[in-house]
XYZ file of C-alpha atoms in Angstrom:
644
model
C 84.834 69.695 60.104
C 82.938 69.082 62.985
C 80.497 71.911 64.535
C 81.857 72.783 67.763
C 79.135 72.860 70.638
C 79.537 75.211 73.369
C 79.799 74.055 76.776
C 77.025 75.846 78.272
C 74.496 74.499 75.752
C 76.493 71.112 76.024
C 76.601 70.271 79.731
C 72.958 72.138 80.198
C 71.720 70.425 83.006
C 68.862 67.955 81.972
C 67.230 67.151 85.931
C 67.211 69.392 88.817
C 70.366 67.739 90.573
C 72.043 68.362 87.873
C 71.816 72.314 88.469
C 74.468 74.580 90.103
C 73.865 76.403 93.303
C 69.947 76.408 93.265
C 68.855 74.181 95.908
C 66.348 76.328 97.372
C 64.905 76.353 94.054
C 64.809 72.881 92.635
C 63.869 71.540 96.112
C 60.933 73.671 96.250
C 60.159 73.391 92.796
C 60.241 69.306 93.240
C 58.365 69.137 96.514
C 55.646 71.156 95.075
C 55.279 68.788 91.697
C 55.307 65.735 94.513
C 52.682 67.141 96.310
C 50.549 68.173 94.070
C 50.439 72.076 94.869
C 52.071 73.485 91.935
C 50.767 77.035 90.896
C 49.646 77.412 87.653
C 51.755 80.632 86.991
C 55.319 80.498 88.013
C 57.884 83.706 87.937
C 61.341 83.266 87.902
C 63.292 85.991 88.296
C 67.201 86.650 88.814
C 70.680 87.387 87.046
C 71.647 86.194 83.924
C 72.889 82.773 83.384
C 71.815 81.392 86.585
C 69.622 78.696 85.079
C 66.335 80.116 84.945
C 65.475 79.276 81.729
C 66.890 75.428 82.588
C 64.733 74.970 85.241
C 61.805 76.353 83.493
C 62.335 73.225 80.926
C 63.250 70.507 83.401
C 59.840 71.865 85.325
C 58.303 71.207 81.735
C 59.488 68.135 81.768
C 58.813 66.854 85.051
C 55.239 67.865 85.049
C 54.042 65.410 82.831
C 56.761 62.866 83.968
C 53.934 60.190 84.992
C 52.958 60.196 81.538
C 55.755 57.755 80.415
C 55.981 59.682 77.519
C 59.121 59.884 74.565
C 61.086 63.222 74.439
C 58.990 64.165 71.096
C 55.831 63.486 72.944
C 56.923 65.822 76.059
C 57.920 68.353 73.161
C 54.924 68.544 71.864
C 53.625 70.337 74.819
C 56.432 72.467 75.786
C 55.923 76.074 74.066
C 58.573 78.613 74.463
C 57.554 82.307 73.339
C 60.507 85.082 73.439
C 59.119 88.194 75.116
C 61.817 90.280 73.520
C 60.663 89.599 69.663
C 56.769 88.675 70.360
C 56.269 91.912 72.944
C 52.850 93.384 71.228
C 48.889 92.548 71.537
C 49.109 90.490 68.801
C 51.188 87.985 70.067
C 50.008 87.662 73.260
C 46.455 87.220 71.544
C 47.534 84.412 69.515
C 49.024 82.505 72.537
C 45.228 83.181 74.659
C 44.038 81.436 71.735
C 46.101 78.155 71.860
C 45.758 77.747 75.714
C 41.933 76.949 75.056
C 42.836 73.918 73.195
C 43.904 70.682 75.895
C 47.134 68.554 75.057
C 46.870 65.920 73.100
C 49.146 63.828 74.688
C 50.433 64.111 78.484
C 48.320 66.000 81.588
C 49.842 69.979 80.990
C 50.610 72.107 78.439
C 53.500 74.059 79.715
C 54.487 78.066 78.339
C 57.560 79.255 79.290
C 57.923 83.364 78.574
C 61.417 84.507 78.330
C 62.548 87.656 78.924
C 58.816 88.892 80.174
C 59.447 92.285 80.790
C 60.019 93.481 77.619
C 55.865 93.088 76.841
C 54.475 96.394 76.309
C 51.749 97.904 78.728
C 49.048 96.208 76.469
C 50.394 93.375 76.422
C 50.455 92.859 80.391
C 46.468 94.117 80.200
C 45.871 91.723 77.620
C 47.367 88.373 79.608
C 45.987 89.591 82.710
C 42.278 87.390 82.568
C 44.236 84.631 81.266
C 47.213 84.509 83.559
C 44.515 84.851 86.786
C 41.958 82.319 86.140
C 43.937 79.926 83.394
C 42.570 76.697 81.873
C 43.282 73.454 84.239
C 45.704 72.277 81.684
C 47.963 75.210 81.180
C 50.923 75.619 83.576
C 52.748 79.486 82.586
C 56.098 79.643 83.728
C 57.743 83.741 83.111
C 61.245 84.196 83.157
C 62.892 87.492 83.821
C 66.416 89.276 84.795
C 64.106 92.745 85.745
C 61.425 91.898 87.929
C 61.034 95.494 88.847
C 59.405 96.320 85.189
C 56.909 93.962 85.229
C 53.914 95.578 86.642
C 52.276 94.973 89.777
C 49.298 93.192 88.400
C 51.091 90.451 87.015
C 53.257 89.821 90.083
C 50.183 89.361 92.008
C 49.015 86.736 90.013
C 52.830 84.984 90.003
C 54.208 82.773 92.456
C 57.959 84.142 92.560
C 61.108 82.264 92.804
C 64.062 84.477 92.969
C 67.350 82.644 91.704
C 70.219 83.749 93.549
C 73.888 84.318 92.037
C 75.961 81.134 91.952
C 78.930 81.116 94.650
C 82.773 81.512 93.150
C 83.171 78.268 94.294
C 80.304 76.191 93.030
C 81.245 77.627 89.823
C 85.277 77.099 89.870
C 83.746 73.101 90.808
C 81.110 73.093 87.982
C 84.542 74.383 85.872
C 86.129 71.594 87.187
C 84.122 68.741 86.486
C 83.597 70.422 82.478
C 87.422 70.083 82.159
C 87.724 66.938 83.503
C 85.110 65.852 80.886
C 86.807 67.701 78.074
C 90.290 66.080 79.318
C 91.494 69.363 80.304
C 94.124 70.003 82.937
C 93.448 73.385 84.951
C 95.179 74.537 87.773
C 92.292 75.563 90.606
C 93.996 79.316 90.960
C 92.798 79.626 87.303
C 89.388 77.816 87.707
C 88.933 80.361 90.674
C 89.831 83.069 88.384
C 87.357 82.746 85.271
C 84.521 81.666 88.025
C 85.563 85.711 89.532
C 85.628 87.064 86.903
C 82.359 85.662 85.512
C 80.260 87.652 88.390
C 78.179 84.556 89.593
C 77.175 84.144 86.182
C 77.990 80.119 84.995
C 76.989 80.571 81.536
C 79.427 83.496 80.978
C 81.918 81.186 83.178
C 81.492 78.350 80.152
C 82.229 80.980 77.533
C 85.034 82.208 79.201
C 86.175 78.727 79.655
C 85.796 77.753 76.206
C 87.837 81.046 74.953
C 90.651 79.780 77.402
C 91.069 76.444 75.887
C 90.818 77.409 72.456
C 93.900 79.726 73.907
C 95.674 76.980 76.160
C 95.119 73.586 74.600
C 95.103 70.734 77.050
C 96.863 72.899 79.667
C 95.507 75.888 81.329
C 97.546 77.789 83.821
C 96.939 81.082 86.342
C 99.226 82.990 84.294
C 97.282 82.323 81.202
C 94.277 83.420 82.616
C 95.341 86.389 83.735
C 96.956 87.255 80.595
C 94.279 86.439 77.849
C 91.229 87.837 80.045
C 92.894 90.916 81.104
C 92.674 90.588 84.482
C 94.546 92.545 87.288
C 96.343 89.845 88.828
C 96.930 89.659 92.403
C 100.613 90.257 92.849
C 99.985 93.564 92.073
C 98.124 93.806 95.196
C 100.259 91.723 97.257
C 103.401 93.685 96.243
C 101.845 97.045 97.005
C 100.887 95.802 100.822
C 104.619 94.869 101.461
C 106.320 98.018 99.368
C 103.686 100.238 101.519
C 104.944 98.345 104.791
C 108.453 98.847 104.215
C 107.908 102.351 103.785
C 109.158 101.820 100.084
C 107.874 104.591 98.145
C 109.617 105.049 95.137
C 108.879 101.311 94.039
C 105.194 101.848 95.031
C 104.847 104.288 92.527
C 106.812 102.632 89.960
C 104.688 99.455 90.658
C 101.330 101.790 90.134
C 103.297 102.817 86.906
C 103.382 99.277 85.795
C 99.857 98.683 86.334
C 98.761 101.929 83.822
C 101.652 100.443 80.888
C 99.782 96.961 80.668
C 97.011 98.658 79.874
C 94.540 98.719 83.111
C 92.548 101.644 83.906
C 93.184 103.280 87.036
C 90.005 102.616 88.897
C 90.334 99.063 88.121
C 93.404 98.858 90.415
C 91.541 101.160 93.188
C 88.987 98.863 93.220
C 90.939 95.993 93.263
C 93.031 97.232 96.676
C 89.713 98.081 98.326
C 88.827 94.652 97.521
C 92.294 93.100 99.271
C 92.281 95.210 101.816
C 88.559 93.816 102.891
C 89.721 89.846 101.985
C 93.023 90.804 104.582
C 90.901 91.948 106.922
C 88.528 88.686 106.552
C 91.229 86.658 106.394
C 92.793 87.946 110.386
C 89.824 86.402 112.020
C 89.400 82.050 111.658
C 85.483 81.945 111.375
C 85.668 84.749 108.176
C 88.360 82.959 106.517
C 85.681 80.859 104.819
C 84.411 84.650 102.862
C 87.467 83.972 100.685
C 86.561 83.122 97.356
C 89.990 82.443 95.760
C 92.079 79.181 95.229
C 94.171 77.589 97.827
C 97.113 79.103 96.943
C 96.139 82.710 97.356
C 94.665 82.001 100.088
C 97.294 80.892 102.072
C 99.054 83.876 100.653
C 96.350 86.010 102.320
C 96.943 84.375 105.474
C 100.240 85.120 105.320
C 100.234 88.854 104.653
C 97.107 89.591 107.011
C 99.124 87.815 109.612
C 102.243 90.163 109.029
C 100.141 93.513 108.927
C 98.365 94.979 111.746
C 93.833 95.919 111.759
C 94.951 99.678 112.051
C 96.829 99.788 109.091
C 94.093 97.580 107.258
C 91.302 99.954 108.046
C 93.155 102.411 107.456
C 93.864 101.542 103.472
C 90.176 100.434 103.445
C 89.136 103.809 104.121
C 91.546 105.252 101.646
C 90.615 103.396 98.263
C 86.744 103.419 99.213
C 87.227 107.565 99.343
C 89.192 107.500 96.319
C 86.838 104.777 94.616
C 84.040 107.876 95.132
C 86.369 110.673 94.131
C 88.202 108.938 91.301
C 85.387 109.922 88.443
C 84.799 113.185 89.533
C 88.661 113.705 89.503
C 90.493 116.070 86.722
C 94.012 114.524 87.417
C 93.093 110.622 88.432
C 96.319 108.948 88.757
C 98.164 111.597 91.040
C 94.666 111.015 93.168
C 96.100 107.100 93.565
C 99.645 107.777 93.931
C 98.560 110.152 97.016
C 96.419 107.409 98.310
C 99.133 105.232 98.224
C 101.422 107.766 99.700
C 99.041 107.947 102.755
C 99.718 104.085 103.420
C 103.285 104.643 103.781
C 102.984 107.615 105.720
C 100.545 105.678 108.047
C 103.390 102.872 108.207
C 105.806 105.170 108.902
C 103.993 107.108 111.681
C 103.263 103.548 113.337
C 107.154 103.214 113.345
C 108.080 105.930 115.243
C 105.043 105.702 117.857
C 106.555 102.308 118.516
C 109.734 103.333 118.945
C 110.632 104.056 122.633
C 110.326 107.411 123.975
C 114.088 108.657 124.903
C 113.886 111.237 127.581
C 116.203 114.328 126.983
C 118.853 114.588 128.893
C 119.337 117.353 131.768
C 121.694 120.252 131.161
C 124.279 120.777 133.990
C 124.997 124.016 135.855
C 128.150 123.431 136.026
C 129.286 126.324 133.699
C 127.723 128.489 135.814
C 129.766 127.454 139.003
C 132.933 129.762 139.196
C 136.246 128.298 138.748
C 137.525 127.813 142.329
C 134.731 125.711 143.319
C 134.247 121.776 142.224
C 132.334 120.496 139.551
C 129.464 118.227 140.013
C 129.901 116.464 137.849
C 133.743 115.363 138.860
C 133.581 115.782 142.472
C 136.238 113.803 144.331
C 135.582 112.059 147.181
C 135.843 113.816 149.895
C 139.154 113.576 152.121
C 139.234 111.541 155.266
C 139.129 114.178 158.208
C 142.339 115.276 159.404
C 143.288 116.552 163.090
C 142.566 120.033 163.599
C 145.677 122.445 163.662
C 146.764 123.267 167.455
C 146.083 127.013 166.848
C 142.475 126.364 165.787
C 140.135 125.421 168.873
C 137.229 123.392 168.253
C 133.787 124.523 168.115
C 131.937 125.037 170.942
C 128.681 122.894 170.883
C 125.762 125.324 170.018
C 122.632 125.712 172.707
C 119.517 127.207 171.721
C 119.548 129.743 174.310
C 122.957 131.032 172.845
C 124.059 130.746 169.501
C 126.893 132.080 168.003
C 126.600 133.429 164.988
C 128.753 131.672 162.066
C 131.898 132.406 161.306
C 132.382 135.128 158.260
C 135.005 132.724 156.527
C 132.916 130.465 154.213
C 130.847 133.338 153.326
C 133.930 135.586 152.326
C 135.318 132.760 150.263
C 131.669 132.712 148.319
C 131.564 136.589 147.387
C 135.520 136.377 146.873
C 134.845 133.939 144.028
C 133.632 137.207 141.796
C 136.843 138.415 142.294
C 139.604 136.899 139.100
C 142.041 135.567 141.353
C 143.173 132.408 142.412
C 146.194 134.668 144.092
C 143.926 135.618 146.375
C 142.694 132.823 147.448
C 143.154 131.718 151.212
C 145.963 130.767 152.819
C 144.285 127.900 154.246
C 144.237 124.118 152.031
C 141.931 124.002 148.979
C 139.336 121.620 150.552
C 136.724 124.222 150.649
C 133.499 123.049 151.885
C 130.665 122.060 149.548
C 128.957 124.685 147.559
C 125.137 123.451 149.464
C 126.507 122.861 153.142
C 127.577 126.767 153.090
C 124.197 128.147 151.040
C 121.886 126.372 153.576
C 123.553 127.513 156.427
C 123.359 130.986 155.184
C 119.791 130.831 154.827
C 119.268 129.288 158.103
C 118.236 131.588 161.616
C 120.797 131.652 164.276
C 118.537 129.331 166.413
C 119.017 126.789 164.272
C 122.712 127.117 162.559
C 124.281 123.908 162.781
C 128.104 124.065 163.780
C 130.635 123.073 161.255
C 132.527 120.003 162.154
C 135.316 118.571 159.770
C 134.574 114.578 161.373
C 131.264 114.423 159.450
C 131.520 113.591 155.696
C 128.500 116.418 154.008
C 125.661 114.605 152.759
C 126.242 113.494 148.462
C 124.560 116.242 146.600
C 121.942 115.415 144.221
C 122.198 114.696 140.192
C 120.788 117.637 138.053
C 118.342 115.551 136.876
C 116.747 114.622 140.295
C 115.749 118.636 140.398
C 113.705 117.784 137.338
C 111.708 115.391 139.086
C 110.720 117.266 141.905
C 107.672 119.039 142.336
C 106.880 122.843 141.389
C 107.414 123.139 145.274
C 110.488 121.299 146.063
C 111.889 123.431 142.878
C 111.326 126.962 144.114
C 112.649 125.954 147.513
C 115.860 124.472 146.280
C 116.078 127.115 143.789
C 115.714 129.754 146.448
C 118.716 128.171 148.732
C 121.134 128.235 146.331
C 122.411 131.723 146.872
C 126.412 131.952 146.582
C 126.810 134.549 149.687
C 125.288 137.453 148.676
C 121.999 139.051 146.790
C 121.184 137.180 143.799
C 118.756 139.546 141.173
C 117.528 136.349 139.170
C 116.637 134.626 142.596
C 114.744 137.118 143.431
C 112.725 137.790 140.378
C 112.132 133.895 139.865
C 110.966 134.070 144.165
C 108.569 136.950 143.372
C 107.214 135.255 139.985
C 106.842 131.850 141.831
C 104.390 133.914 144.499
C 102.344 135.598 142.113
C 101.624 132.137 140.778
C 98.261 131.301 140.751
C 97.685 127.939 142.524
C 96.562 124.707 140.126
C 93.845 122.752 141.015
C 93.936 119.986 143.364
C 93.540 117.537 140.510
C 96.897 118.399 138.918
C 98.821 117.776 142.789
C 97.419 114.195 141.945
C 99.309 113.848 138.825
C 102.456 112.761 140.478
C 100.455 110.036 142.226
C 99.562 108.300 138.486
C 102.375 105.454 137.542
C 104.729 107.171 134.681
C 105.129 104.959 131.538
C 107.902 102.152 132.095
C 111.343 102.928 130.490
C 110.778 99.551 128.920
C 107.970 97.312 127.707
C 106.015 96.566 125.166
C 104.202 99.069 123.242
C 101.289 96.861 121.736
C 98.576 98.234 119.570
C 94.834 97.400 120.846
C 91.602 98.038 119.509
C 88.201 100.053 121.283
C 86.975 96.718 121.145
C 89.495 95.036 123.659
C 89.707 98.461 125.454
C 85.864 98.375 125.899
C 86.319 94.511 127.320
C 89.400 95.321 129.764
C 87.396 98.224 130.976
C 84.235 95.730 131.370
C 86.731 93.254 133.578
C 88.189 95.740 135.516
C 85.022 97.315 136.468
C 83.524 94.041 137.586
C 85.944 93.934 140.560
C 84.600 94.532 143.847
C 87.281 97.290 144.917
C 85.919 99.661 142.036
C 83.721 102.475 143.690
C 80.692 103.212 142.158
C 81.900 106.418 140.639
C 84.383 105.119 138.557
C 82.010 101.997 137.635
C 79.510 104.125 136.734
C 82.139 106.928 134.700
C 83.709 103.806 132.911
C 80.436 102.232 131.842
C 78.559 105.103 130.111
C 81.553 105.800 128.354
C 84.795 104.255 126.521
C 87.852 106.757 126.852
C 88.758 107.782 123.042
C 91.484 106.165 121.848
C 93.903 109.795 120.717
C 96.645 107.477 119.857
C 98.039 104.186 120.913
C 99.868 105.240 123.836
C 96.648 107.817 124.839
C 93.730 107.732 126.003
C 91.219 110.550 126.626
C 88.062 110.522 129.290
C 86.076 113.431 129.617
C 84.573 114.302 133.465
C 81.256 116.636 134.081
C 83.123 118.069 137.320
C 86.074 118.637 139.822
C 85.110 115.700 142.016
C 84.915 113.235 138.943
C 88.418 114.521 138.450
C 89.527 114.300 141.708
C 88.157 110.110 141.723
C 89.328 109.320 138.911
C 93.134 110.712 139.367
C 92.649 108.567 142.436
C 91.463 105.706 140.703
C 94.387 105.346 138.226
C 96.675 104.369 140.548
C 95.112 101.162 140.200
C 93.613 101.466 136.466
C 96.574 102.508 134.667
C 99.095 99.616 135.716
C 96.253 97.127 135.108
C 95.201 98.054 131.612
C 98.889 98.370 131.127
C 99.484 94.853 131.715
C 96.009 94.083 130.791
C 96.629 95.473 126.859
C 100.190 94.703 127.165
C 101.377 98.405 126.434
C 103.609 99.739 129.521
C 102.979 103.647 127.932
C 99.715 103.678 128.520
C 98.425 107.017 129.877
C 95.511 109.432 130.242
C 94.521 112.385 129.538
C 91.525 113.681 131.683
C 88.870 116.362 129.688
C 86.780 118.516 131.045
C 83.189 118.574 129.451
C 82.198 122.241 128.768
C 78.317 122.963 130.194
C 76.737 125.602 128.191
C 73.525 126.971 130.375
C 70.607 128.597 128.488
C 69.253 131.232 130.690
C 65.189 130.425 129.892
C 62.827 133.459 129.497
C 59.486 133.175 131.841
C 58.261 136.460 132.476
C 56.603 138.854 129.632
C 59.125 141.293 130.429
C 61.758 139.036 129.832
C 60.680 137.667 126.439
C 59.641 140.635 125.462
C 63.450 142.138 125.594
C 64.516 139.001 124.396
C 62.382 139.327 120.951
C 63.396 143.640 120.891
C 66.811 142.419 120.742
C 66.336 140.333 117.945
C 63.761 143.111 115.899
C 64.206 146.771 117.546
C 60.410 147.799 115.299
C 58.300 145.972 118.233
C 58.946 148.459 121.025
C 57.717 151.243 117.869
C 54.974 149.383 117.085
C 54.275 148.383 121.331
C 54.199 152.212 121.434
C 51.800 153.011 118.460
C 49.416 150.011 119.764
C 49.820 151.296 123.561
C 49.194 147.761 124.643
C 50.344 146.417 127.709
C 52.565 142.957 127.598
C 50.121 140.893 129.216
């Protein structure tokens, strides 16, 4: 049997273009060899399996490159000591005592340090003379994962390279050029995978490699990736944003359920949704698309959901799993703290649905079943009949001067108080085409200057709808509501009159309020962020018609957003108030059109102004501090001191 070679000790790279996602390094490292200005102790510091330990050798190597030397030859003068086992005086005594001696063959002797930080305190003393002022030939080259425990001595004496994490994707193509090598066929989804779930780390992404196609053979799929390294695939994900955004509950939960039967650990899967919320929210915006590190495949499938689901909600779910990442340790009962988190994204979906949803106004009762049952209905009143000759007993009104009016005739008023009465046998003699119900009430209330004659020729003006009483003003409603006496005293007219004039009066800001454009019956109902509210606001304050008030009002401050139909702006006085009601005839239908959200409205504030009354005199600060300790006026008395 063969011996099996790993791949990271296999495909170790052997020249600096050869190594994964250190340019910055391996640029510098060759420019300085080039150019002659190579220090003569060299730190490299970083996370594991980053290739700091690689580049330390190929360094080696290049060094005494112009030597035209064999690989035994250029081993000769290599010396690699392992901090971790060699950490005490001894040791580092031993190696001051072999950089005194010059190579025998080649320019340098080169000593590479692994693992540095674990030398002990004398240790560090011990190197310091020789790591400072160290023999022309010797090149020391440190190596460490914890710069922070190596002391601040030794890091003066170092130049420092700092090796960075290596990207998902210069990993998932490093992957990808191993299994091409080994005559593997990967899929890229599962390339992109172990590269993830490495943590920037391309050793560990070789091991995990190798364990994959010992698993897989020849062929190695997603879904065996996600299944032999335990992984929390993301479906899971994916399937909770579009159960949460069709307000499915039930298979939320059971979906959360699943996830806790294969095994995962609840905080894994909080995690992993703060993590898809944040790649959905990258993924709305073209120039952060390219902060995706996953396959093609899932990211197109990002695309596709972020596209489908709105920023609120996205923020929104952000916010939740990074609270309940913080709160999920310190929890007693952990998984009912993720099924309410999840709970709150399908309430927040569901309370989006009905905001969007339009606004149905409720409709007006009649007073119809108030009216007594002789007169018409409102609602069904006929047309009224063409005008018919007047009978030759009747003579026709006299026209009416205002030196000398009659007064009106008793007849219409009779008919109104009769209507108390139960009967229609006593109703008139005369045909049932009683006048309407208003003609005879504002005639009633009318002087006798100004009664106006009844003539039968002229058709009575069409009463208004119930509703239109609605949309009147406080005014126009007491007046109308006044008139509308049927013939005689009325005890609820008067008690509504006397409440009406004990009213106190509104401000003059509030009169203004039927001046502001109500929302549109219909029309869109977009959502908008403070971001293109701040930029609308910024457009519309550019234009020239804008007075300076409301530029001024609008630029130190962006109304707060109370929902997506509201907005709230807070004034420092009546006169603010009084421009800016003004002003929104004009602001409200162009942000309106602007946002594309006919509801639009505001909701003017009133900032509160708390005045401090300040103390100057002695008197007055003396009082102040009595109130606050009652012994000083006992002990002003005992002392018999005056204040000044």
């Amino acid at each position: 049997m063969e011996q099996f070679i790993v791949s990271a000790r296999k495909y170790r790279p052997q020249a600096f273009e050869s190594v994964v996602g250190q340019r910055h390094i391996t640029d510098t490292l060759l420019k300085s060899v080039a150019s002659d200005h190579l220090a003569q102790a060299l730190l490299f510091c970083g996370p594991r399996g980053v290739g700091k330990t690689t580049c330390a050798r190929i360094l080696a190597k290049v060094i005494n490159g112009d030597a035209n030397l064999t690989e035994e030859e250029l081993a000769l003068n290599i010396f690699e000591l392992d901090a971790a086992s060699n950490n005490s005086v001894d040791d580092i005594r031993r190696l001051i005592d072999q950089v005194r001696f010059a190579p025998q063959t080649g320019k340098f002797k080169v000593y590479i340090i692994d693992e540095v930080h674990m030398l002990s305190q004398q240790a560090f003393n011990a190197f310091l003379k020789t790591l400072e002022e160290p023999p022309a030939h010797a090149i020391f080259i440190l190596a460490t994962t914890e710069k922070h425990k190596i002391i601040p001595t030794i890091l003066s004496r170092c130049q420092i390279f700092d090796f960075k994490r290596i990207t998902v994707d210069d990993i998932a193509g490093h992957l990808a050029f191993v299994a091409e090598k080994e005559g593997v066929q990967a899929e890229p989804e599962a390339l992109h995978m172990i590269a993830e779930k490495a943590d920037g780390a391309l050793r560990d992404a070789l091991s995990l490699f190798d364990r994959m196609v010992s698993f897989s053979g020849s062929e190695l799929t997603y879904n065996q990736v996600v299944e032999v390294l335990d992984i929390l695939d993301y479906n899971y994900f994916f399937r909770s944003i579009d159960l949460a955004a069709g307000v499915n509950y039930p298979d939320l939960l059971l979906l959360y359920n699943e996830v806790l039967e294969k095994g995962f650990n609840g905080h894994e899967f909080v995690v992993g949704m703060a993590k898809h919320f944040r790649d959905l929210l990258v993924a709305r915006e073209p120039r952060t698309v390219e902060l995706l590190e996953v396959g093609p495949a899932i990211k197109q499938r990002y695309l596709e959901q972020s596209a489908a689901t709105s920023t609120r909600f996205l923020l929104h779910g952000l916010k939740v799993f990074n609270e309940l990442d913080g709160q999920y340790k310190a929890s007693s009962q952990p998984r009912i703290l993720v099924e309410l988190g999840l709970l709150k994204l399908v309430e927040f979906i569901s309370q989006e649905k009905k905001k969007s949803q339009p606004s149905v106004a409720p409709k007006a009762e009649g007073t119809d079943q108030y009216l007594p049952d002789a007169l018409p209905k409102r609602g069904n009143t006929p047309a009224p009949p063409a005008p018919a000759p007047a009978p030759a007993t009747q003579s026709a009104p006299a026209p009416v001067t205002p030196a000398a009016a009659p007064t009106p005739a008793p007849a219409p008023v009779a008919t109104e108080t009769s209507s108390t009465a139960p009967a229609p046998q006593a109703a008139p003699a005369a045909p049932q085409t009683a006048p309407p119900v208003h003609n005879t009430v504002s005639d009633s209330n009318l002087p006798e200057e100004m009664a106006v004659p009844e003539n039968p020729s002229v058709a009575p003006p069409p009463e208004a709808s119930p509703a239109a009483a609605f949309d009147l003003p406080k005014e126009g409603r007491r007046r109308r509501t006044s008139g509308k006496k049927k013939g005689g005293l009325s005890l609820t007219a008067m008690m509504e009159e006397m409440a009406s004039e004990n009213e106190p009066t509104k401000p003059t800001a509030e009169s203004g309020e039927s001046d502001i454009p109500a929302a549109a019956a219909e029309g869109p109902q977009n959502v908008y962020t403070e971001h293109e509210l701040k930029l609308a606001l910024e457009e519309y304050t550019n234009q020239r018609h804008v007075k300076t008030a409301i530029r001024s009002m609008l630029q130190a401050q962006v109304p707060k957003i109370l929902d997506k139909n509201t907005l709230e702006i807070t004034v420092d006085n009546n006169i603010q108030q009084g421009y800016f009601n003004d002003e929104q005839k004009e602001l409200v239908p162009w942000l309106r059109k602007k946002l594309d959200n006919f509801a639009l409205r505001f909701e003017v504030k009133m900032a509160e102004n708390v005045q401090t009354k300040k103390l100057y005199l002695p008197e007055e600060k003396f009082k102040h501090m009595v109130e606050k300790n009652p012994n000083l006026l006992y002990l002003r008395e005992k002392l018999n001191t005056d204040l000044e």
